mmCIF file of C-alpha atoms in Angstrom:
data_model
loop_
_atom_site.group_PDB
_atom_site.id
_atom_site.type_symbol
_atom_site.label_atom_id
_atom_site.label_comp_id
_atom_site.label_asym_id
_atom_site.label_seq_id
_atom_site.Cartn_x
_atom_site.Cartn_y
_atom_site.Cartn_z
ATOM 1 C CA ALA D 1 -23.702 15.305 46.768
ATOM 2 C CA GLN D 2 -23.714 17.398 43.363
ATOM 3 C CA SER D 3 -24.236 16.334 39.763
ATOM 4 C CA VAL D 4 -24.398 18.046 36.421
ATOM 5 C CA THR D 5 -26.048 16.075 33.687
ATOM 6 C CA GLN D 6 -25.537 18.027 30.319
ATOM 7 C CA LEU D 7 -28.279 17.407 27.833
ATOM 8 C CA GLY D 8 -27.023 17.277 24.279
ATOM 9 C CA SER D 9 -23.271 15.651 23.619
ATOM 10 C CA HIS D 10 -23.403 17.073 19.821
ATOM 11 C CA VAL D 11 -24.852 20.937 18.938
ATOM 12 C CA SER D 12 -24.389 21.573 15.636
ATOM 13 C CA VAL D 13 -25.632 25.799 14.599
ATOM 14 C CA SER D 14 -25.139 27.677 11.745
ATOM 15 C CA GLU D 15 -22.730 30.700 11.936
ATOM 16 C CA GLY D 16 -25.009 34.001 13.392
ATOM 17 C CA ALA D 17 -27.799 31.634 14.765
ATOM 18 C CA LEU D 18 -28.432 31.475 18.359
ATOM 19 C CA VAL D 19 -26.640 29.039 20.492
ATOM 20 C CA LEU D 20 -28.071 27.141 23.715
ATOM 21 C CA LEU D 21 -26.175 24.503 25.496
ATOM 22 C CA ARG D 22 -28.127 22.896 28.515
ATOM 23 C CA CYS D 23 -27.160 21.921 31.730
ATOM 24 C CA ASN D 24 -28.815 21.322 34.771
ATOM 25 C CA TYR D 25 -27.757 21.097 38.019
ATOM 26 C CA SER D 26 -28.018 18.830 41.671
ATOM 27 C CA SER D 27 -26.796 20.204 44.288
ATOM 28 C CA SER D 28 -28.052 20.118 48.288
ATOM 29 C CA VAL D 29 -26.495 23.187 49.113
ATOM 30 C CA PRO D 30 -26.558 26.176 47.124
ATOM 31 C CA PRO D 31 -24.954 26.042 43.779
ATOM 32 C CA TYR D 32 -21.859 27.481 41.880
ATOM 33 C CA LEU D 33 -21.838 26.802 38.821
ATOM 34 C CA PHE D 34 -19.517 27.111 35.780
ATOM 35 C CA TRP D 35 -18.947 27.094 31.844
ATOM 36 C CA TYR D 36 -15.834 26.057 30.918
ATOM 37 C CA VAL D 37 -14.900 25.736 27.023
ATOM 38 C CA GLN D 38 -11.867 23.668 25.137
ATOM 39 C CA TYR D 39 -10.171 23.546 22.229
ATOM 40 C CA PRO D 40 -8.405 21.845 20.163
ATOM 41 C CA ASN D 41 -5.623 20.681 22.113
ATOM 42 C CA GLN D 42 -5.708 23.228 25.063
ATOM 43 C CA GLY D 43 -6.269 22.841 28.660
ATOM 44 C CA LEU D 44 -10.193 24.448 30.265
ATOM 45 C CA GLN D 45 -10.691 28.090 30.213
ATOM 46 C CA LEU D 46 -13.147 29.443 32.423
ATOM 47 C CA LEU D 47 -16.253 31.252 30.075
ATOM 48 C CA LEU D 48 -18.744 32.479 33.586
ATOM 49 C CA LYS D 49 -19.541 31.499 36.654
ATOM 50 C CA TYR D 50 -21.954 32.204 39.035
ATOM 51 C CA THR D 51 -21.888 31.985 42.385
ATOM 52 C CA THR D 52 -24.386 34.799 44.578
ATOM 53 C CA GLY D 53 -26.358 37.815 43.319
ATOM 54 C CA ALA D 54 -27.371 38.282 39.403
ATOM 55 C CA THR D 55 -29.042 34.810 38.135
ATOM 56 C CA LEU D 56 -27.842 36.432 34.896
ATOM 57 C CA VAL D 57 -24.283 36.187 34.157
ATOM 58 C CA LYS D 58 -22.019 37.371 31.434
ATOM 59 C CA GLY D 59 -19.482 35.911 30.622
ATOM 60 C CA ILE D 60 -16.221 36.297 27.560
ATOM 61 C CA ASN D 61 -16.819 35.705 24.273
ATOM 62 C CA GLY D 62 -20.451 36.982 23.793
ATOM 63 C CA PHE D 63 -21.924 33.911 26.704
ATOM 64 C CA GLU D 64 -23.885 34.567 29.098
ATOM 65 C CA ALA D 65 -25.721 31.412 31.337
ATOM 66 C CA GLU D 66 -28.308 32.579 33.702
ATOM 67 C CA PHE D 67 -29.656 30.498 36.828
ATOM 68 C CA LYS D 68 -32.571 29.433 37.220
ATOM 69 C CA LYS D 69 -32.691 28.166 40.809
ATOM 70 C CA SER D 70 -36.613 26.591 40.153
ATOM 71 C CA GLU D 71 -35.873 24.555 37.437
ATOM 72 C CA THR D 72 -32.170 23.329 38.243
ATOM 73 C CA SER D 73 -30.578 24.755 35.232
ATOM 74 C CA PHE D 74 -27.965 26.854 34.203
ATOM 75 C CA HIS D 75 -27.643 27.142 30.254
ATOM 76 C CA LEU D 76 -25.509 29.231 28.016
ATOM 77 C CA THR D 77 -26.019 30.872 25.396
ATOM 78 C CA LYS D 78 -24.669 32.953 22.378
ATOM 79 C CA PRO D 79 -27.496 35.490 20.553
ATOM 80 C CA SER D 80 -24.754 34.484 17.456
ATOM 81 C CA ALA D 81 -22.569 31.817 16.824
ATOM 82 C CA HIS D 82 -19.775 32.580 15.126
ATOM 83 C CA MET D 83 -16.932 29.483 13.793
ATOM 84 C CA SER D 84 -14.190 30.290 16.198
ATOM 85 C CA ASP D 85 -16.685 29.023 18.736
ATOM 86 C CA ALA D 86 -16.477 25.666 17.699
ATOM 87 C CA ALA D 87 -15.512 23.812 21.006
ATOM 88 C CA GLU D 88 -16.221 21.644 23.026
ATOM 89 C CA TYR D 89 -18.394 23.238 26.594
ATOM 90 C CA PHE D 90 -18.596 21.829 30.248
ATOM 91 C CA CYS D 91 -20.507 22.445 32.863
ATOM 92 C CA ALA D 92 -19.932 22.092 36.286
ATOM 93 C CA VAL D 93 -20.620 22.603 39.936
ATOM 94 C CA ARG D 94 -18.309 23.126 42.357
ATOM 95 C CA GLY D 95 -18.565 20.365 45.633
ATOM 96 C CA GLY D 96 -16.605 19.444 48.859
ATOM 97 C CA TYR D 97 -12.965 20.996 49.400
ATOM 98 C CA ASN D 98 -13.986 23.475 45.550
ATOM 99 C CA LYS D 99 -12.988 20.441 43.655
ATOM 100 C CA LEU D 100 -15.066 20.698 40.576
ATOM 101 C CA ILE D 101 -17.597 18.346 38.995
ATOM 102 C CA PHE D 102 -17.850 18.675 35.531
ATOM 103 C CA GLY D 103 -21.183 17.434 33.468
ATOM 104 C CA ALA D 104 -20.072 14.828 30.437
ATOM 105 C CA GLY D 105 -18.970 17.722 27.804
ATOM 106 C CA THR D 106 -21.376 19.403 24.575
ATOM 107 C CA ARG D 107 -19.242 19.301 21.583
ATOM 108 C CA LEU D 108 -20.079 22.613 19.651
ATOM 109 C CA ALA D 109 -19.806 22.573 16.160
ATOM 110 C CA VAL D 110 -20.593 25.835 13.612
ATOM 111 C CA HIS D 111 -20.949 25.293 9.845
ATOM 112 C CA PRO D 112 -21.443 28.496 7.992
ATOM 113 C CA GLU A 1 -0.622 36.528 31.267
ATOM 114 C CA PRO A 2 -0.042 33.581 33.646
ATOM 115 C CA GLU A 3 -0.644 30.211 33.132
ATOM 116 C CA VAL A 4 -0.381 26.895 34.457
ATOM 117 C CA THR A 5 1.963 24.571 32.348
ATOM 118 C CA GLN A 6 1.652 20.825 32.218
ATOM 119 C CA THR A 7 5.202 18.726 30.375
ATOM 120 C CA PRO A 8 5.277 16.385 29.304
ATOM 121 C CA SER A 9 2.165 17.006 26.547
ATOM 122 C CA HIS A 10 2.013 13.547 25.742
ATOM 123 C CA GLN A 11 3.735 10.564 27.718
ATOM 124 C CA VAL A 12 3.633 6.579 26.503
ATOM 125 C CA THR A 13 4.434 4.129 28.566
ATOM 126 C CA GLN A 14 4.030 0.523 29.066
ATOM 127 C CA MET A 15 2.020 -1.079 31.800
ATOM 128 C CA GLY A 16 2.961 -1.584 34.902
ATOM 129 C CA GLN A 17 6.011 1.104 34.757
ATOM 130 C CA GLU A 18 5.792 4.417 36.970
ATOM 131 C CA VAL A 19 5.637 7.444 35.400
ATOM 132 C CA ILE A 20 5.998 11.440 36.789
ATOM 133 C CA LEU A 21 3.105 13.649 35.501
ATOM 134 C CA ARG A 22 4.865 17.728 36.167
ATOM 135 C CA CYS A 23 3.162 20.823 36.694
ATOM 136 C CA VAL A 24 3.801 24.069 37.249
ATOM 137 C CA PRO A 25 0.651 26.370 38.567
ATOM 138 C CA ILE A 26 0.828 30.146 38.920
ATOM 139 C CA SER A 27 2.851 31.293 40.910
ATOM 140 C CA ASN A 28 1.309 33.428 43.838
ATOM 141 C CA HIS A 29 -1.807 30.705 44.206
ATOM 142 C CA LEU A 30 -2.297 28.012 46.810
ATOM 143 C CA TYR A 31 -4.583 25.534 46.074
ATOM 144 C CA PHE A 32 -3.883 23.251 43.386
ATOM 145 C CA TYR A 33 -5.742 20.259 42.041
ATOM 146 C CA TRP A 34 -5.621 17.533 39.239
ATOM 147 C CA TYR A 35 -8.391 15.995 37.753
ATOM 148 C CA ARG A 36 -8.334 13.404 34.445
ATOM 149 C CA GLN A 37 -9.930 12.341 31.269
ATOM 150 C CA ILE A 38 -10.748 9.790 29.751
ATOM 151 C CA LEU A 39 -11.179 9.486 26.258
ATOM 152 C CA GLY A 40 -14.520 10.816 25.527
ATOM 153 C CA GLN A 41 -15.411 10.347 28.853
ATOM 154 C CA LYS A 42 -16.233 13.044 31.381
ATOM 155 C CA VAL A 43 -13.142 15.288 33.440
ATOM 156 C CA GLU A 44 -13.149 14.014 36.781
ATOM 157 C CA PHE A 45 -11.721 14.926 39.607
ATOM 158 C CA LEU A 46 -8.383 13.414 41.045
ATOM 159 C CA VAL A 47 -7.127 15.114 44.494
ATOM 160 C CA SER A 48 -6.550 18.281 45.844
ATOM 161 C CA PHE A 49 -3.678 20.334 47.797
ATOM 162 C CA TYR A 50 -2.970 22.879 50.141
ATOM 163 C CA ASN A 51 -0.471 23.523 52.478
ATOM 164 C CA ASN A 52 1.593 20.688 51.144
ATOM 165 C CA GLU A 53 -1.318 18.085 52.025
ATOM 166 C CA ILE A 54 -4.351 16.878 50.709
ATOM 167 C CA SER A 55 -7.284 18.547 51.373
ATOM 168 C CA GLU A 56 -9.386 15.152 49.101
ATOM 169 C CA LYS A 57 -9.095 12.857 46.784
ATOM 170 C CA SER A 58 -11.430 10.127 44.315
ATOM 171 C CA GLU A 59 -11.944 6.886 44.829
ATOM 172 C CA ILE A 60 -9.954 7.027 42.044
ATOM 173 C CA PHE A 61 -6.961 8.756 44.005
ATOM 174 C CA ASP A 62 -5.853 4.750 45.083
ATOM 175 C CA ASP A 63 -2.734 3.566 46.598
ATOM 176 C CA GLN A 64 -1.169 3.819 42.926
ATOM 177 C CA PHE A 65 -1.143 7.721 43.202
ATOM 178 C CA SER A 66 0.309 10.919 45.058
ATOM 179 C CA VAL A 67 0.922 13.784 44.530
ATOM 180 C CA GLU A 68 4.280 16.253 45.856
ATOM 181 C CA ARG A 69 5.099 19.750 45.660
ATOM 182 C CA PRO A 70 8.657 19.235 45.665
ATOM 183 C CA ASP A 71 10.159 22.620 45.800
ATOM 184 C CA GLY A 72 8.310 26.252 45.502
ATOM 185 C CA SER A 73 6.671 25.402 41.594
ATOM 186 C CA ASN A 74 6.403 22.816 40.660
ATOM 187 C CA PHE A 75 3.511 20.310 41.772
ATOM 188 C CA THR A 76 3.678 16.309 40.240
ATOM 189 C CA LEU A 77 1.389 13.432 39.795
ATOM 190 C CA LYS A 78 2.990 10.367 39.684
ATOM 191 C CA ILE A 79 1.433 6.804 39.218
ATOM 192 C CA ARG A 80 3.067 4.209 40.774
ATOM 193 C CA SER A 81 1.994 1.381 38.804
ATOM 194 C CA THR A 82 0.613 2.672 35.601
ATOM 195 C CA LYS A 83 -2.354 0.180 34.291
ATOM 196 C CA LEU A 84 -3.718 0.006 30.522
ATOM 197 C CA GLU A 85 -6.827 1.833 32.196
ATOM 198 C CA ASP A 86 -4.723 4.937 33.748
ATOM 199 C CA SER A 87 -4.979 6.024 30.189
ATOM 200 C CA ALA A 88 -6.793 9.489 29.956
ATOM 201 C CA MET A 89 -5.868 13.242 29.639
ATOM 202 C CA TYR A 90 -4.402 15.006 32.895
ATOM 203 C CA PHE A 91 -5.213 17.916 33.967
ATOM 204 C CA CYS A 92 -3.384 19.536 36.425
ATOM 205 C CA ALA A 93 -5.226 22.853 37.850
ATOM 206 C CA SER A 94 -4.434 25.936 40.493
ATOM 207 C CA SER A 95 -6.695 28.892 42.852
ATOM 208 C CA ASP A 96 -5.236 31.377 44.800
ATOM 209 C CA GLY A 97 -8.032 31.058 47.513
ATOM 210 C CA GLY A 98 -9.956 28.333 48.970
ATOM 211 C CA GLY A 99 -13.188 29.984 48.394
ATOM 212 C CA THR A 100 -15.746 28.787 46.060
ATOM 213 C CA GLY A 101 -16.191 31.069 43.984
ATOM 214 C CA ASN A 102 -12.559 31.380 43.170
ATOM 215 C CA GLU A 103 -11.058 30.084 39.370
ATOM 216 C CA GLN A 104 -9.295 27.517 39.015
ATOM 217 C CA PHE A 105 -7.329 28.109 36.088
ATOM 218 C CA PHE A 106 -5.995 24.758 34.070
ATOM 219 C CA GLY A 107 -3.238 23.537 31.978
ATOM 220 C CA PRO A 108 -3.025 22.404 28.890
ATOM 221 C CA GLY A 109 -2.608 18.697 30.091
ATOM 222 C CA THR A 110 -0.925 15.642 29.452
ATOM 223 C CA ARG A 111 -2.072 13.358 27.787
ATOM 224 C CA LEU A 112 -1.026 9.534 28.870
ATOM 225 C CA THR A 113 -0.993 6.497 27.376
ATOM 226 C CA VAL A 114 -0.217 2.997 28.589
ATOM 227 C CA LEU A 115 0.500 0.167 26.601
#
């Protein structure tokens, strides 16, 4: 069975600083991994996904994530945080019948 | 840009009442999903639906829940007799294929409050 663990329910960074949101997964099959972002009062928007191929995946809004099989990780990074990045971020792994299995989420705060 | 829509945005109901949450998936999508998020908890899968039948359901999706695609555009989630613990944000999602790389597009959610 698949599962996802997100380390840190709240992360706070200064504007312009590096953003690092951690995600570890467990999967008995090669994983398909996703990062979604949720802005206040909105639905979930896909940031990026890893299926096969290149392990460094680039997404929208300057975010990227690296799939590391040896570490069972898929951490999300952005070199320079912007105030508009403040949101909740969810890591997910694809389960059976294409359902998504989500982590608990990390709320990112960006301060001036 | 096409999007998934959900109505109502907020539903308040009394315990024991039936509620129907409505979703309009993206028009050419074939796979439909419901998820829920209890306040402060993770987003949880409820059910997936394809070709007018349920593909998979979670243990949360008991006999009190049902889904339907009554016409070519709507996808509904019915809770027959609501309980306090059904209070949550309910998200509808759709995708254009069953392939594991296909993106699921999410609606903005319906916040259900059971009193």
